[in-house]
Amino acid sequence: MPSKLCHLLTNFYPTIMNKKIISVKDASLNLNAIVQLISQNDGVVALPTDTVYGLACSVFNTEAIERIRRIKGRSETKPMAICLDQVSHISHWCDTKNIPTGLLSDLLPGPVTLLLPCFSDRLQDPLSTRLLNSGDKRVGIRIPDSGFIRKLISALNEQTRSSIIGNNVEHSSGCDERDSISISGGHPLVLTSANLSGQPSAIQIEEFSEIWSSIDLIINGGPIQSDIFSENSNCIRAGSTIIDLCNCDKSVYSVVRNGSAFNTTVAILEGHYNLSLSNNFSNTNN
């Protein structure tokens, strides 16, 4: 186990101090140590989502983001999504002004990644200095239908909020713009699949054992199961459905990857919001 995690868990939670792999139940009981690992110690964790296992770190930690790229062998030109715990936080991280009312809540939480426009003023964009989108003018937004990861992000939100307020009270200062975003927009995780780039996605932890040594903590939720998988076996390992909504003002959408929720997602976009599939889309489906 990496020394920084061992130190944290030894000090706070002796019952799991010698474990690099812990259950979702133990992780839920020890959120404070995991939050500290992620927010203050460059931590990279593997955890279950509603589709496949993912690697996650703090959106504010550039070293941890770079670590994830090194662990996966992922090109700097390939974007990574951010993961939130609630729909109301999305507008703090990207431009949602052209998104039809109700659409985000109809698709999220769920096995969908939505590509939304970055803020036009890059100087004001809270993600402009991050290593997520490498010049891409879109932000990938994910809110998994998975209780643990959203609980973890909620705990990160609270820790960040308490820290900012405490520091400002101590120094008798108000919140600056970045602090205000962090308080109102939460503390997102960077999220990508837990595998080597180009390899199949993992639905159980044994399937990414070759990168265990590079990860600080592995949260084992067992084999990922979903009602979607039982309805369509082709959805296993397909990952989230990726939809580009950057041209909603033109009443069109694009499919970047079919993923595991393609049919239900398209039904919502076309049936509920009268959006049409763009003629210029490029479906990678991988």
Coordinates of C-alpha atoms in Angstrom, one line a residue:
M1 CA 0.0 0.0 0.0
P2 CA 1.3 3.5 -0.8
S3 CA 2.7 5.1 2.4
K4 CA 0.4 8.2 2.2
L5 CA -2.7 6.0 2.2
C6 CA -1.3 3.7 4.9
H7 CA -0.6 6.8 7.1
L8 CA -4.1 8.1 6.6
L9 CA -5.8 4.9 7.4
T10 CA -3.5 4.0 10.3
N11 CA -4.3 7.3 11.9
F12 CA -8.0 7.3 11.3
Y13 CA -9.2 3.8 10.5
P14 CA -7.0 1.0 11.9
T15 CA -9.4 -1.7 10.9
I16 CA -8.5 -1.3 7.2
M17 CA -5.0 0.2 7.5
N18 CA -3.3 -2.7 5.7
K19 CA -5.7 -3.1 2.9
K20 CA -5.2 -1.6 -0.6
I21 CA -8.4 -3.3 -1.7
I22 CA -11.5 -2.6 0.4
S23 CA -15.2 -3.2 -0.1
V24 CA -17.8 -0.6 -0.9
K25 CA -19.2 -1.1 2.6
D26 CA -15.8 -0.4 4.2
A27 CA -15.2 2.5 1.9
S28 CA -18.6 4.0 2.8
L29 CA -17.7 3.8 6.5
N30 CA -14.3 5.5 5.9
L31 CA -15.2 8.3 3.5
N32 CA -13.2 10.9 5.5
A33 CA -9.9 9.1 4.9
I34 CA -10.7 8.6 1.2
V35 CA -11.7 12.2 0.8
Q36 CA -8.4 13.3 2.4
L37 CA -6.5 10.9 0.1
I38 CA -8.1 12.4 -3.0
S39 CA -8.3 16.1 -2.0
Q40 CA -4.9 16.5 -0.2
N41 CA -2.6 13.6 -1.2
D42 CA -2.7 13.4 -5.0
G43 CA -4.7 10.2 -4.6
V44 CA -5.9 8.0 -7.5
V45 CA -8.6 5.5 -6.7
A46 CA -10.4 2.8 -8.6
L47 CA -14.1 2.4 -8.0
P48 CA -17.3 0.9 -9.5
T49 CA -19.7 3.0 -11.5
D50 CA -23.0 2.0 -13.1
T51 CA -21.2 0.7 -16.3
V52 CA -17.6 -0.3 -15.7
Y53 CA -14.8 0.3 -13.1
G54 CA -13.3 3.7 -13.2
L55 CA -10.1 5.6 -12.2
A56 CA -10.9 8.8 -10.3
C57 CA -9.0 11.8 -8.8
S58 CA -9.7 15.4 -7.8
V59 CA -10.4 17.8 -10.7
F60 CA -8.3 20.3 -8.8
N61 CA -5.1 18.1 -8.7
T62 CA -3.1 18.3 -11.9
E63 CA -0.5 15.8 -10.6
A64 CA -3.2 13.2 -10.0
I65 CA -4.7 13.8 -13.4
E66 CA -1.2 13.3 -15.0
R67 CA -0.9 10.1 -12.9
I68 CA -4.1 8.7 -14.4
R69 CA -2.8 9.4 -17.9
R70 CA 0.5 7.6 -17.1
I71 CA -1.3 4.7 -15.4
K72 CA -3.5 4.1 -18.4
G73 CA -0.9 5.1 -21.1
R74 CA -3.5 7.6 -22.2
S75 CA -2.7 10.3 -24.8
E76 CA -2.8 13.9 -23.6
T77 CA -5.0 14.7 -26.6
K78 CA -7.8 12.3 -25.3
P79 CA -10.3 14.2 -23.1
M80 CA -11.5 12.9 -19.7
A81 CA -14.9 13.5 -18.2
I82 CA -15.7 15.1 -14.8
C83 CA -18.1 13.3 -12.5
L84 CA -20.6 15.2 -10.3
D85 CA -23.1 14.1 -7.7
Q86 CA -26.1 16.2 -8.8
V87 CA -27.5 17.9 -11.9
S88 CA -27.7 21.3 -10.2
H89 CA -23.9 21.5 -10.2
I90 CA -23.5 21.1 -13.9
S91 CA -24.0 24.7 -14.9
H92 CA -21.0 25.8 -12.7
W93 CA -18.6 23.8 -14.9
C94 CA -19.9 24.3 -18.4
D95 CA -22.3 26.4 -20.5
T96 CA -25.8 25.0 -20.3
K97 CA -27.8 28.0 -21.5
N98 CA -28.9 26.3 -24.7
I99 CA -29.8 23.0 -23.1
P100 CA -33.6 22.5 -23.0
T101 CA -35.1 22.7 -19.6
G102 CA -35.4 19.2 -18.0
L103 CA -33.2 17.4 -20.5
L104 CA -30.2 17.0 -18.1
S105 CA -32.4 15.7 -15.3
D106 CA -34.1 13.2 -17.7
L107 CA -30.7 11.7 -18.7
L108 CA -28.8 12.0 -15.4
P109 CA -28.0 10.3 -13.1
G110 CA -27.5 7.4 -15.6
P111 CA -25.0 5.6 -17.8
V112 CA -24.6 8.6 -20.1
T113 CA -21.7 11.1 -20.6
L114 CA -22.9 14.4 -22.0
L115 CA -20.5 16.7 -23.9
L116 CA -21.4 20.3 -23.2
P117 CA -19.8 23.5 -24.3
C118 CA -17.0 25.1 -22.3
F119 CA -17.6 28.6 -21.2
S120 CA -16.8 31.0 -24.0
D121 CA -14.5 33.1 -21.8
R122 CA -11.7 30.7 -21.2
L123 CA -10.2 32.9 -18.5
Q124 CA -13.3 32.4 -16.5
D125 CA -13.5 28.7 -17.2
P126 CA -12.8 26.8 -14.0
L127 CA -11.5 23.9 -16.1
S128 CA -9.3 26.0 -18.4
T129 CA -6.0 25.1 -16.6
R130 CA -6.8 21.5 -16.1
L131 CA -5.4 18.6 -18.2
L132 CA -8.8 17.3 -19.2
N133 CA -9.8 18.5 -22.7
S134 CA -6.6 19.6 -24.4
G135 CA -8.0 22.4 -26.3
D136 CA -11.4 20.7 -26.9
K137 CA -14.2 23.2 -26.5
R138 CA -16.4 20.6 -24.8
V139 CA -16.6 19.2 -21.3
G140 CA -17.7 15.6 -20.6
I141 CA -20.2 15.5 -17.7
R142 CA -21.0 12.2 -15.9
I143 CA -23.4 11.6 -13.0
P144 CA -23.4 7.8 -12.6
D145 CA -26.5 6.0 -11.2
S146 CA -24.3 4.6 -8.5
G147 CA -24.8 5.4 -4.9
F148 CA -21.2 5.1 -3.7
I149 CA -19.4 7.4 -6.1
R150 CA -22.1 10.1 -5.6
K151 CA -21.8 9.7 -1.9
L152 CA -18.0 10.1 -2.2
I153 CA -18.4 13.3 -4.3
S154 CA -20.9 14.7 -1.8
A155 CA -18.3 14.1 1.0
L156 CA -15.7 15.9 -1.1
N157 CA -18.1 18.8 -1.7
E158 CA -18.6 19.1 2.1
Q159 CA -14.9 18.9 2.9
T160 CA -14.1 21.5 0.3
R161 CA -16.9 23.8 1.4
S162 CA -15.9 23.6 5.1
S163 CA -12.2 24.1 4.3
I164 CA -12.9 27.3 2.2
I165 CA -15.3 28.8 4.7
G166 CA -12.9 28.0 7.6
N167 CA -9.9 29.5 5.8
N168 CA -11.9 32.7 4.9
V169 CA -13.1 33.1 8.5
E170 CA -9.6 32.6 9.8
H171 CA -8.2 35.2 7.5
S172 CA -11.3 37.5 7.7
S173 CA -11.6 37.5 4.0
G174 CA -14.5 36.8 1.6
C175 CA -14.8 34.1 -1.0
D176 CA -13.0 34.8 -4.3
E177 CA -14.5 33.7 -7.6
R178 CA -12.8 30.3 -7.6
D179 CA -13.9 29.7 -4.0
S180 CA -17.5 30.6 -4.9
I181 CA -17.4 28.0 -7.8
S182 CA -16.1 25.3 -5.4
I183 CA -18.8 26.0 -2.8
S184 CA -21.7 26.2 -5.2
G185 CA -20.5 23.8 -7.9
G186 CA -19.1 21.0 -5.7
H187 CA -15.9 19.1 -6.0
P188 CA -15.9 17.0 -9.1
L189 CA -13.9 13.9 -9.7
V190 CA -12.0 13.3 -13.0
L191 CA -13.3 9.9 -14.2
T192 CA -12.1 7.5 -16.8
S193 CA -12.2 3.7 -17.3
A194 CA -9.9 1.6 -15.1
N195 CA -7.9 -0.1 -17.8
L196 CA -4.9 0.3 -20.1
S197 CA -5.8 2.5 -23.0
G198 CA -7.1 0.4 -25.9
Q199 CA -7.9 -2.6 -23.7
P200 CA -11.4 -3.8 -22.8
S201 CA -13.2 -2.0 -20.0
A202 CA -13.3 -3.9 -16.6
I203 CA -16.5 -5.0 -14.9
Q204 CA -14.6 -6.6 -11.9
I205 CA -11.3 -5.5 -10.3
E206 CA -9.4 -8.6 -11.3
E207 CA -9.6 -7.4 -14.9
F208 CA -7.3 -4.4 -14.3
S209 CA -4.9 -6.2 -12.0
E210 CA -1.9 -5.1 -14.2
I211 CA -2.3 -1.5 -13.0
W212 CA -3.1 -2.2 -9.3
S213 CA 0.4 -1.3 -8.2
S214 CA 0.0 2.2 -9.6
I215 CA -3.4 2.9 -7.8
D216 CA -3.6 4.2 -4.2
L217 CA -6.9 2.5 -3.3
I218 CA -9.2 0.0 -5.0
I219 CA -12.8 -0.1 -3.9
N220 CA -14.3 -3.4 -4.7
G221 CA -18.0 -3.5 -5.5
G222 CA -17.9 -7.0 -7.0
P223 CA -18.9 -7.7 -10.6
I224 CA -20.8 -4.7 -12.0
Q225 CA -24.4 -5.7 -12.7
S226 CA -27.1 -3.6 -14.4
D227 CA -30.6 -4.1 -15.6
I228 CA -29.3 -2.8 -19.0
F229 CA -26.9 -5.7 -19.1
S230 CA -29.7 -8.3 -18.5
E231 CA -31.7 -6.7 -21.3
N232 CA -28.9 -6.6 -23.8
S233 CA -25.7 -8.6 -23.3
N234 CA -23.9 -6.4 -25.9
C235 CA -24.0 -3.6 -23.4
I236 CA -21.5 -5.3 -21.1
R237 CA -18.2 -3.4 -21.1
A238 CA -19.7 -0.8 -23.5
G239 CA -19.3 2.0 -21.1
S240 CA -21.5 5.1 -20.9
T241 CA -23.3 6.4 -24.0
I242 CA -21.6 9.6 -25.1
I243 CA -23.8 12.3 -26.5
D244 CA -22.6 15.7 -27.8
L245 CA -25.2 18.3 -27.0
C246 CA -23.2 21.4 -28.0
N247 CA -25.5 22.1 -30.9
C248 CA -28.8 22.0 -29.0
D249 CA -29.5 25.5 -30.1
K250 CA -29.8 24.0 -33.7
S251 CA -32.0 21.2 -32.3
V252 CA -29.5 18.5 -33.1
Y253 CA -27.3 16.1 -31.2
S254 CA -24.4 13.8 -32.1
V255 CA -23.6 10.3 -30.9
V256 CA -19.9 9.9 -30.0
R257 CA -20.3 6.4 -28.6
N258 CA -23.3 4.1 -28.6
G259 CA -22.4 2.7 -25.1
S260 CA -24.8 0.9 -22.8
A261 CA -27.8 3.3 -22.9
F262 CA -28.1 4.2 -26.6
N263 CA -31.7 3.3 -27.2
T264 CA -33.2 4.9 -24.1
T265 CA -31.1 8.0 -24.5
V266 CA -32.1 8.5 -28.2
A267 CA -35.7 8.0 -27.2
I268 CA -35.5 10.8 -24.7
L269 CA -33.6 13.2 -27.0
E270 CA -35.9 12.6 -30.0
G271 CA -39.2 11.7 -28.4
H272 CA -39.2 14.2 -25.5
Y273 CA -37.2 17.1 -26.8
N274 CA -37.6 16.8 -30.6
L275 CA -33.8 16.8 -31.2
S276 CA -32.5 15.3 -34.5
L277 CA -29.3 13.3 -35.1
S278 CA -26.8 15.5 -36.7
N279 CA -25.7 14.6 -40.3
N280 CA -22.1 15.4 -39.3
F281 CA -21.7 13.1 -36.4
S282 CA -18.8 10.7 -35.9
N283 CA -19.6 7.6 -33.9
T284 CA -16.5 6.0 -32.5
N285 CA -18.4 3.3 -30.5
N286 CA -15.2 2.3 -28.5

